[in-house]
Coordinates of C-alpha atoms in Angstrom, one line a residue:
X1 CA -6.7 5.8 -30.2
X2 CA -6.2 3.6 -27.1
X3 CA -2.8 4.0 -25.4
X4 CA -0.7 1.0 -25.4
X5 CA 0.0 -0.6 -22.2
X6 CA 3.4 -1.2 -22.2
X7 CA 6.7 0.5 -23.2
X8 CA 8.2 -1.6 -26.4
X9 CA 11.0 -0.4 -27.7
X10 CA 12.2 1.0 -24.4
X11 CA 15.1 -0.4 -22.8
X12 CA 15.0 1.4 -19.8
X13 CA 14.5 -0.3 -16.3
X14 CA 12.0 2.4 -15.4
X15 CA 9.9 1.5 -18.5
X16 CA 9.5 -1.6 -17.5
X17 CA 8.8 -1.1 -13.8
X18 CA 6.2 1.8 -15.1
X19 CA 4.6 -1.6 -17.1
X20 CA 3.9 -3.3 -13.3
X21 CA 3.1 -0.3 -11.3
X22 CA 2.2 2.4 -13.2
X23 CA -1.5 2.1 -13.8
X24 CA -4.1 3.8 -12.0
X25 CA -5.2 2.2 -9.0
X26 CA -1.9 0.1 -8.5
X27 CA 0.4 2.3 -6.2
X28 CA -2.5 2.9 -3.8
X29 CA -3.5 -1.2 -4.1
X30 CA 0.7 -1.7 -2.9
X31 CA 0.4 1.3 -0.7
X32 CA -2.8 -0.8 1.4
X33 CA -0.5 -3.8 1.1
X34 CA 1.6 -2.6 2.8
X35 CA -0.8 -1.0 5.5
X36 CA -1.8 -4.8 6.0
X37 CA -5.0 -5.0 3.8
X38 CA -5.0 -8.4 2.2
X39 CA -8.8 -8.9 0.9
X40 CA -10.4 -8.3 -1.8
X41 CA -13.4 -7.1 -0.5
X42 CA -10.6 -4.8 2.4
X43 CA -9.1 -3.4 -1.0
X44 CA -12.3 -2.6 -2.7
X45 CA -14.0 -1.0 0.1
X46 CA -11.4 0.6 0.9
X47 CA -10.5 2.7 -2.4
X48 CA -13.7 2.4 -3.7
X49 CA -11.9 1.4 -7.2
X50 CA -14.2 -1.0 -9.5
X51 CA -14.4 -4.2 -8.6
X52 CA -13.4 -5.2 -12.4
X53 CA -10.3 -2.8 -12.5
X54 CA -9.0 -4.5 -9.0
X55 CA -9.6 -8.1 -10.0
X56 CA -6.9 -6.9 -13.1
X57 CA -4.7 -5.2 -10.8
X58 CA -4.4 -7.4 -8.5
X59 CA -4.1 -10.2 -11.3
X60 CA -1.4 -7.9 -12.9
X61 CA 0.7 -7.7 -9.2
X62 CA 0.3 -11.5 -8.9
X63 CA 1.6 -12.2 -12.2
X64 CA 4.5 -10.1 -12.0
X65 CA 5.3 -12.0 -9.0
X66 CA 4.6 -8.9 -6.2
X67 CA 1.8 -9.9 -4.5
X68 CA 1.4 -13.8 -3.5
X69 CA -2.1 -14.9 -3.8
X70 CA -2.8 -17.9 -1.0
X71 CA -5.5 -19.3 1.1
X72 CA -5.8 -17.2 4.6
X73 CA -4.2 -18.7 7.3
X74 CA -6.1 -20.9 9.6
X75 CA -7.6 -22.9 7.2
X76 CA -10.2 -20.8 5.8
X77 CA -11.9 -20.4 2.3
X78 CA -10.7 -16.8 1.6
X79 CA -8.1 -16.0 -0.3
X80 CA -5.7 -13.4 0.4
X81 CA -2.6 -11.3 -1.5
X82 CA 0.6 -10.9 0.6
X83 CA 3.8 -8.3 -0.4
X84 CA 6.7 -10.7 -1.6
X85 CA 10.2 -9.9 -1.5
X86 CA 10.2 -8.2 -4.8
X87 CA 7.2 -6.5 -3.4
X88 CA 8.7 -5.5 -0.2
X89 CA 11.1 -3.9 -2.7
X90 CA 8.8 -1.1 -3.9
X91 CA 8.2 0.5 0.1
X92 CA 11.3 3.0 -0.7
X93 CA 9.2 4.0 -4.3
X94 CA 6.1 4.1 -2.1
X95 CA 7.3 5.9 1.0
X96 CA 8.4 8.4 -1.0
X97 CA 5.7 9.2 -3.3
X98 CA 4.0 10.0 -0.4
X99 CA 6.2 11.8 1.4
X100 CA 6.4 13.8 -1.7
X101 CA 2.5 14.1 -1.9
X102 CA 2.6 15.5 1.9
X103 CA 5.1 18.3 0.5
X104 CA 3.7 19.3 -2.6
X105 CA -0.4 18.2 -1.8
X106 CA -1.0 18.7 2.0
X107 CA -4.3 17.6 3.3
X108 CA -6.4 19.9 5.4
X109 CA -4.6 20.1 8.4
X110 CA -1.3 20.7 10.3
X111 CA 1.0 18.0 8.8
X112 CA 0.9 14.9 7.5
X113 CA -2.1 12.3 7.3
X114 CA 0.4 9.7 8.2
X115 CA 3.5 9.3 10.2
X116 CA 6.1 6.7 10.0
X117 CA 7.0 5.3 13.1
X118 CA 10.4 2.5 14.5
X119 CA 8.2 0.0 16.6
X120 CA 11.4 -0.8 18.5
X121 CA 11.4 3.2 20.4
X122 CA 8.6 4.8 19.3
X123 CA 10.7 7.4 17.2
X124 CA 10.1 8.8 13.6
X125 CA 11.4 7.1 10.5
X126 CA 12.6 9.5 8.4
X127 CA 12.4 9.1 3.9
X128 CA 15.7 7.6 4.2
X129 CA 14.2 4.9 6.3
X130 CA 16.3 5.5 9.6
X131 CA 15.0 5.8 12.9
X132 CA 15.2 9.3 14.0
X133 CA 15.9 7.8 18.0
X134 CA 18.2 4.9 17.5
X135 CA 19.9 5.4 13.9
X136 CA 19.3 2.1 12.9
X137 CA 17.7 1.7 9.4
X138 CA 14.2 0.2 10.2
X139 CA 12.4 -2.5 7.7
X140 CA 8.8 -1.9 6.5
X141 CA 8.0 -4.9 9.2
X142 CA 9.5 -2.8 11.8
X143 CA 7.8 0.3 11.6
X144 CA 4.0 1.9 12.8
X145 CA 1.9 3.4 10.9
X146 CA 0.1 5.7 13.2
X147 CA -2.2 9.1 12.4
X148 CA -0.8 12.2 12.1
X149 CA -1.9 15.9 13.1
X150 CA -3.4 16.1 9.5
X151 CA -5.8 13.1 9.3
X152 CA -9.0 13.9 10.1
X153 CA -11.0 11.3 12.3
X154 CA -12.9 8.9 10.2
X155 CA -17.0 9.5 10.0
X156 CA -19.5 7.3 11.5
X157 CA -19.6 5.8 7.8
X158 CA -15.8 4.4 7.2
X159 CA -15.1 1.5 5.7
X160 CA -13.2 -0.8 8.3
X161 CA -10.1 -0.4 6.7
X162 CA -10.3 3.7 7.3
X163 CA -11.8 3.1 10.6
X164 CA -8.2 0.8 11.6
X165 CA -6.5 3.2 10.2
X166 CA -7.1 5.8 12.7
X167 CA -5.3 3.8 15.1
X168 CA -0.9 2.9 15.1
X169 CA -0.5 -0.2 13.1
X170 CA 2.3 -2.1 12.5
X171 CA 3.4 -2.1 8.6
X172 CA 2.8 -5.9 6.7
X173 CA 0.7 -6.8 10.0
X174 CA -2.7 -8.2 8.8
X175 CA -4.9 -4.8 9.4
X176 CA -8.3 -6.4 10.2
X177 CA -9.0 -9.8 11.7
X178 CA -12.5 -11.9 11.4

């Protein structure tokens, strides 16, 4: 028996968030989002997911009005998906699922894969979202992405994505450029 893919009969908020983001592949789709991937072709590289099951994600995050789909700036013919406001939303949910995967499923190494940084002084963001340095609470816009003690340097066969990722990187800042 197939499982259904949504909640009916539950009223609860969580339920129906669980119907938008809860399907395999879509927190690590947001979780790029926010990293600045905006392809299709960044995304699929990237996590290696079917192309199939991202064209439906990504579909699925469109529709629920999360991701904006729109022609890439500059005039070209590519297409790519943006965070929205309601999207934005979701970096709390996101930060702290993998904060929580840093506690509970370390990767090989001496701390995280990932540290969150205020662009403004350089100082850690902590869960909470507050700079560390200055106090002030810092937007997803606002803060760096940069590699932490427990990423290990990307191979000589990375997808460009990976590669950029070794490297700080402002949050919602278009990752790669062509």
């Amino acid at each position: 028996m197939t499982l259904p893919r949504d909640y009916r009969g539950q009223s609860c908020s969580l339920a129906r968030a669980m119907e938008v983001v809860g399907e395999r592949w879509t927190l690590l789709i947001l979780r790029d989002a926010f990293y600045g991937v905006r392809r299709f072709g960044e995304f699929a590289a990237h996590l290696a997911v079917p192309r199939s099951v991202l064209t439906e994600r990504l579909a699925g995050l469109t529709e629920a009005g999360v991701l904006d789909r729109r022609r890439e700036p500059g005039g070209g013919r590519r297409e790519v998906y943006v965070l929205t406001d309601k999207g934005l939303g979701l970096w709390p949910a996101v930060r702290a699922l993998t904060d929580w995967g840093e506690a509970h499923y370390p990767a090989h190494g001496d701390g995280p894969r990932r540290v969150f940084l205020h662009h403004a002084d350089g100082a850690p963001a902590g869960p909470d979202g507050r700079c560390s340095g200055c106090g002030a609470s810092v937007p997803p816009g606002d803060l760096l992405v940069a590699p932490g003690p427990g990423l290990a340097p990307p191979g000589d066969d990375a997808d460009p994505v990976t590669a950029a990722l070794a490297r700080p990187h402002r949050l919602l800042t278009p990752l790669l450029t062509q």
